[in-house]
Amino acid sequence: MKLFNKIVLLGVIVMGVSSCEINNLDD
């Protein structure tokens, strides 16, 4: 269960970073 939580947390971070990069490219 802990491993699953880490994967979910990592996914959320990756999605957040990707969104920031996309926003920066638009700017």
PDB file of N, CA and C in Angstrom:
ATOM      1  N   MET A   1       0.842  -1.203   0.000  1.00  0.00           N
ATOM      2  CA  MET A   1       0.000   0.000   0.000  1.00  0.00           C
ATOM      3  C   MET A   1       0.877   1.254   0.000  1.00  0.00           C
ATOM      4  N   LYS A   2       1.977   1.195   0.774  1.00  0.00           N
ATOM      5  CA  LYS A   2       2.874   2.361   0.809  1.00  0.00           C
ATOM      6  C   LYS A   2       3.461   2.604  -0.575  1.00  0.00           C
ATOM      7  N   LEU A   3       3.842   1.517  -1.262  1.00  0.00           N
ATOM      8  CA  LEU A   3       4.424   1.658  -2.597  1.00  0.00           C
ATOM      9  C   LEU A   3       3.406   2.296  -3.538  1.00  0.00           C
ATOM     10  N   PHE A   4       2.144   1.868  -3.432  1.00  0.00           N
ATOM     11  CA  PHE A   4       1.084   2.424  -4.276  1.00  0.00           C
ATOM     12  C   PHE A   4       0.946   3.921  -4.019  1.00  0.00           C
ATOM     13  N   ASN A   5       0.994   4.305  -2.731  1.00  0.00           N
ATOM     14  CA  ASN A   5       0.871   5.727  -2.376  1.00  0.00           C
ATOM     15  C   ASN A   5       2.019   6.525  -2.974  1.00  0.00           C
ATOM     16  N   LYS A   6       3.219   5.949  -2.960  1.00  0.00           N
ATOM     17  CA  LYS A   6       4.382   6.649  -3.520  1.00  0.00           C
ATOM     18  C   LYS A   6       4.208   6.838  -5.020  1.00  0.00           C
ATOM     19  N   ILE A   7       3.670   5.823  -5.690  1.00  0.00           N
ATOM     20  CA  ILE A   7       3.465   5.911  -7.139  1.00  0.00           C
ATOM     21  C   ILE A   7       2.445   7.005  -7.452  1.00  0.00           C
ATOM     22  N   VAL A   8       1.371   7.047  -6.665  1.00  0.00           N
ATOM     23  CA  VAL A   8       0.330   8.064  -6.879  1.00  0.00           C
ATOM     24  C   VAL A   8       0.912   9.452  -6.638  1.00  0.00           C
ATOM     25  N   LEU A   9       1.672   9.598  -5.551  1.00  0.00           N
ATOM     26  CA  LEU A   9       2.269  10.902  -5.228  1.00  0.00           C
ATOM     27  C   LEU A   9       3.224  11.324  -6.341  1.00  0.00           C
ATOM     28  N   LEU A  10       4.026  10.385  -6.824  1.00  0.00           N
ATOM     29  CA  LEU A  10       4.973  10.690  -7.902  1.00  0.00           C
ATOM     30  C   LEU A  10       4.212  11.116  -9.158  1.00  0.00           C
ATOM     31  N   GLY A  11       3.113  10.432  -9.446  1.00  0.00           N
ATOM     32  CA  GLY A  11       2.309  10.774 -10.620  1.00  0.00           C
ATOM     33  C   GLY A  11       1.752  12.184 -10.514  1.00  0.00           C
ATOM     34  N   VAL A  12       1.280  12.548  -9.321  1.00  0.00           N
ATOM     35  CA  VAL A  12       0.719  13.892  -9.112  1.00  0.00           C
ATOM     36  C   VAL A  12       1.810  14.945  -9.320  1.00  0.00           C
ATOM     37  N   ILE A  13       2.998  14.671  -8.806  1.00  0.00           N
ATOM     38  CA  ILE A  13       4.116  15.622  -8.955  1.00  0.00           C
ATOM     39  C   ILE A  13       4.479  15.767 -10.429  1.00  0.00           C
ATOM     40  N   VAL A  14       4.556  14.644 -11.135  1.00  0.00           N
ATOM     41  CA  VAL A  14       4.911  14.681 -12.563  1.00  0.00           C
ATOM     42  C   VAL A  14       3.868  15.474 -13.345  1.00  0.00           C
ATOM     43  N   MET A  15       2.589  15.243 -13.046  1.00  0.00           N
ATOM     44  CA  MET A  15       1.518  15.965 -13.734  1.00  0.00           C
ATOM     45  C   MET A  15       1.630  17.459 -13.447  1.00  0.00           C
ATOM     46  N   GLY A  16       1.937  17.808 -12.202  1.00  0.00           N
ATOM     47  CA  GLY A  16       2.069  19.220 -11.814  1.00  0.00           C
ATOM     48  C   GLY A  16       3.225  19.872 -12.558  1.00  0.00           C
ATOM     49  N   VAL A  17       4.352  19.167 -12.627  1.00  0.00           N
ATOM     50  CA  VAL A  17       5.529  19.708 -13.321  1.00  0.00           C
ATOM     51  C   VAL A  17       5.217  19.859 -14.806  1.00  0.00           C
ATOM     52  N   SER A  18       4.538  18.887 -15.386  1.00  0.00           N
ATOM     53  CA  SER A  18       4.205  18.945 -16.809  1.00  0.00           C
ATOM     54  C   SER A  18       3.303  20.145 -17.083  1.00  0.00           C
ATOM     55  N   SER A  19       2.334  20.386 -16.197  1.00  0.00           N
ATOM     56  CA  SER A  19       1.417  21.514 -16.365  1.00  0.00           C
ATOM     57  C   SER A  19       2.199  22.821 -16.307  1.00  0.00           C
ATOM     58  N   CYS A  20       3.146  22.916 -15.378  1.00  0.00           N
ATOM     59  CA  CYS A  20       3.955  24.136 -15.244  1.00  0.00           C
ATOM     60  C   CYS A  20       4.767  24.347 -16.512  1.00  0.00           C
ATOM     61  N   GLU A  21       5.347  23.288 -17.046  1.00  0.00           N
ATOM     62  CA  GLU A  21       6.169  23.408 -18.255  1.00  0.00           C
ATOM     63  C   GLU A  21       5.312  23.846 -19.439  1.00  0.00           C
ATOM     64  N   ILE A  22       4.103  23.297 -19.545  1.00  0.00           N
ATOM     65  CA  ILE A  22       3.202  23.659 -20.644  1.00  0.00           C
ATOM     66  C   ILE A  22       2.819  25.133 -20.522  1.00  0.00           C
ATOM     67  N   ASN A  23       2.514  25.578 -19.304  1.00  0.00           N
ATOM     68  CA  ASN A  23       2.144  26.979 -19.080  1.00  0.00           C
ATOM     69  C   ASN A  23       3.307  27.894 -19.449  1.00  0.00           C
ATOM     70  N   ASN A  24       4.522  27.493 -19.109  1.00  0.00           N
ATOM     71  CA  ASN A  24       5.697  28.312 -19.421  1.00  0.00           C
ATOM     72  C   ASN A  24       5.887  28.402 -20.934  1.00  0.00           C
ATOM     73  N   LEU A  25       5.616  27.302 -21.642  1.00  0.00           N
ATOM     74  CA  LEU A  25       5.780  27.303 -23.095  1.00  0.00           C
ATOM     75  C   LEU A  25       4.743  28.232 -23.725  1.00  0.00           C
ATOM     76  N   ASP A  26       3.519  28.227 -23.194  1.00  0.00           N
ATOM     77  CA  ASP A  26       2.466  29.093 -23.720  1.00  0.00           C
ATOM     78  C   ASP A  26       2.858  30.553 -23.531  1.00  0.00           C
ATOM     79  N   ASP A  27       3.517  30.850 -22.423  1.00  0.00           N
ATOM     80  CA  ASP A  27       3.910  32.230 -22.119  1.00  0.00           C
ATOM     81  C   ASP A  27       5.084  32.595 -23.028  1.00  0.00           C
TER      82      ASP A  27
END
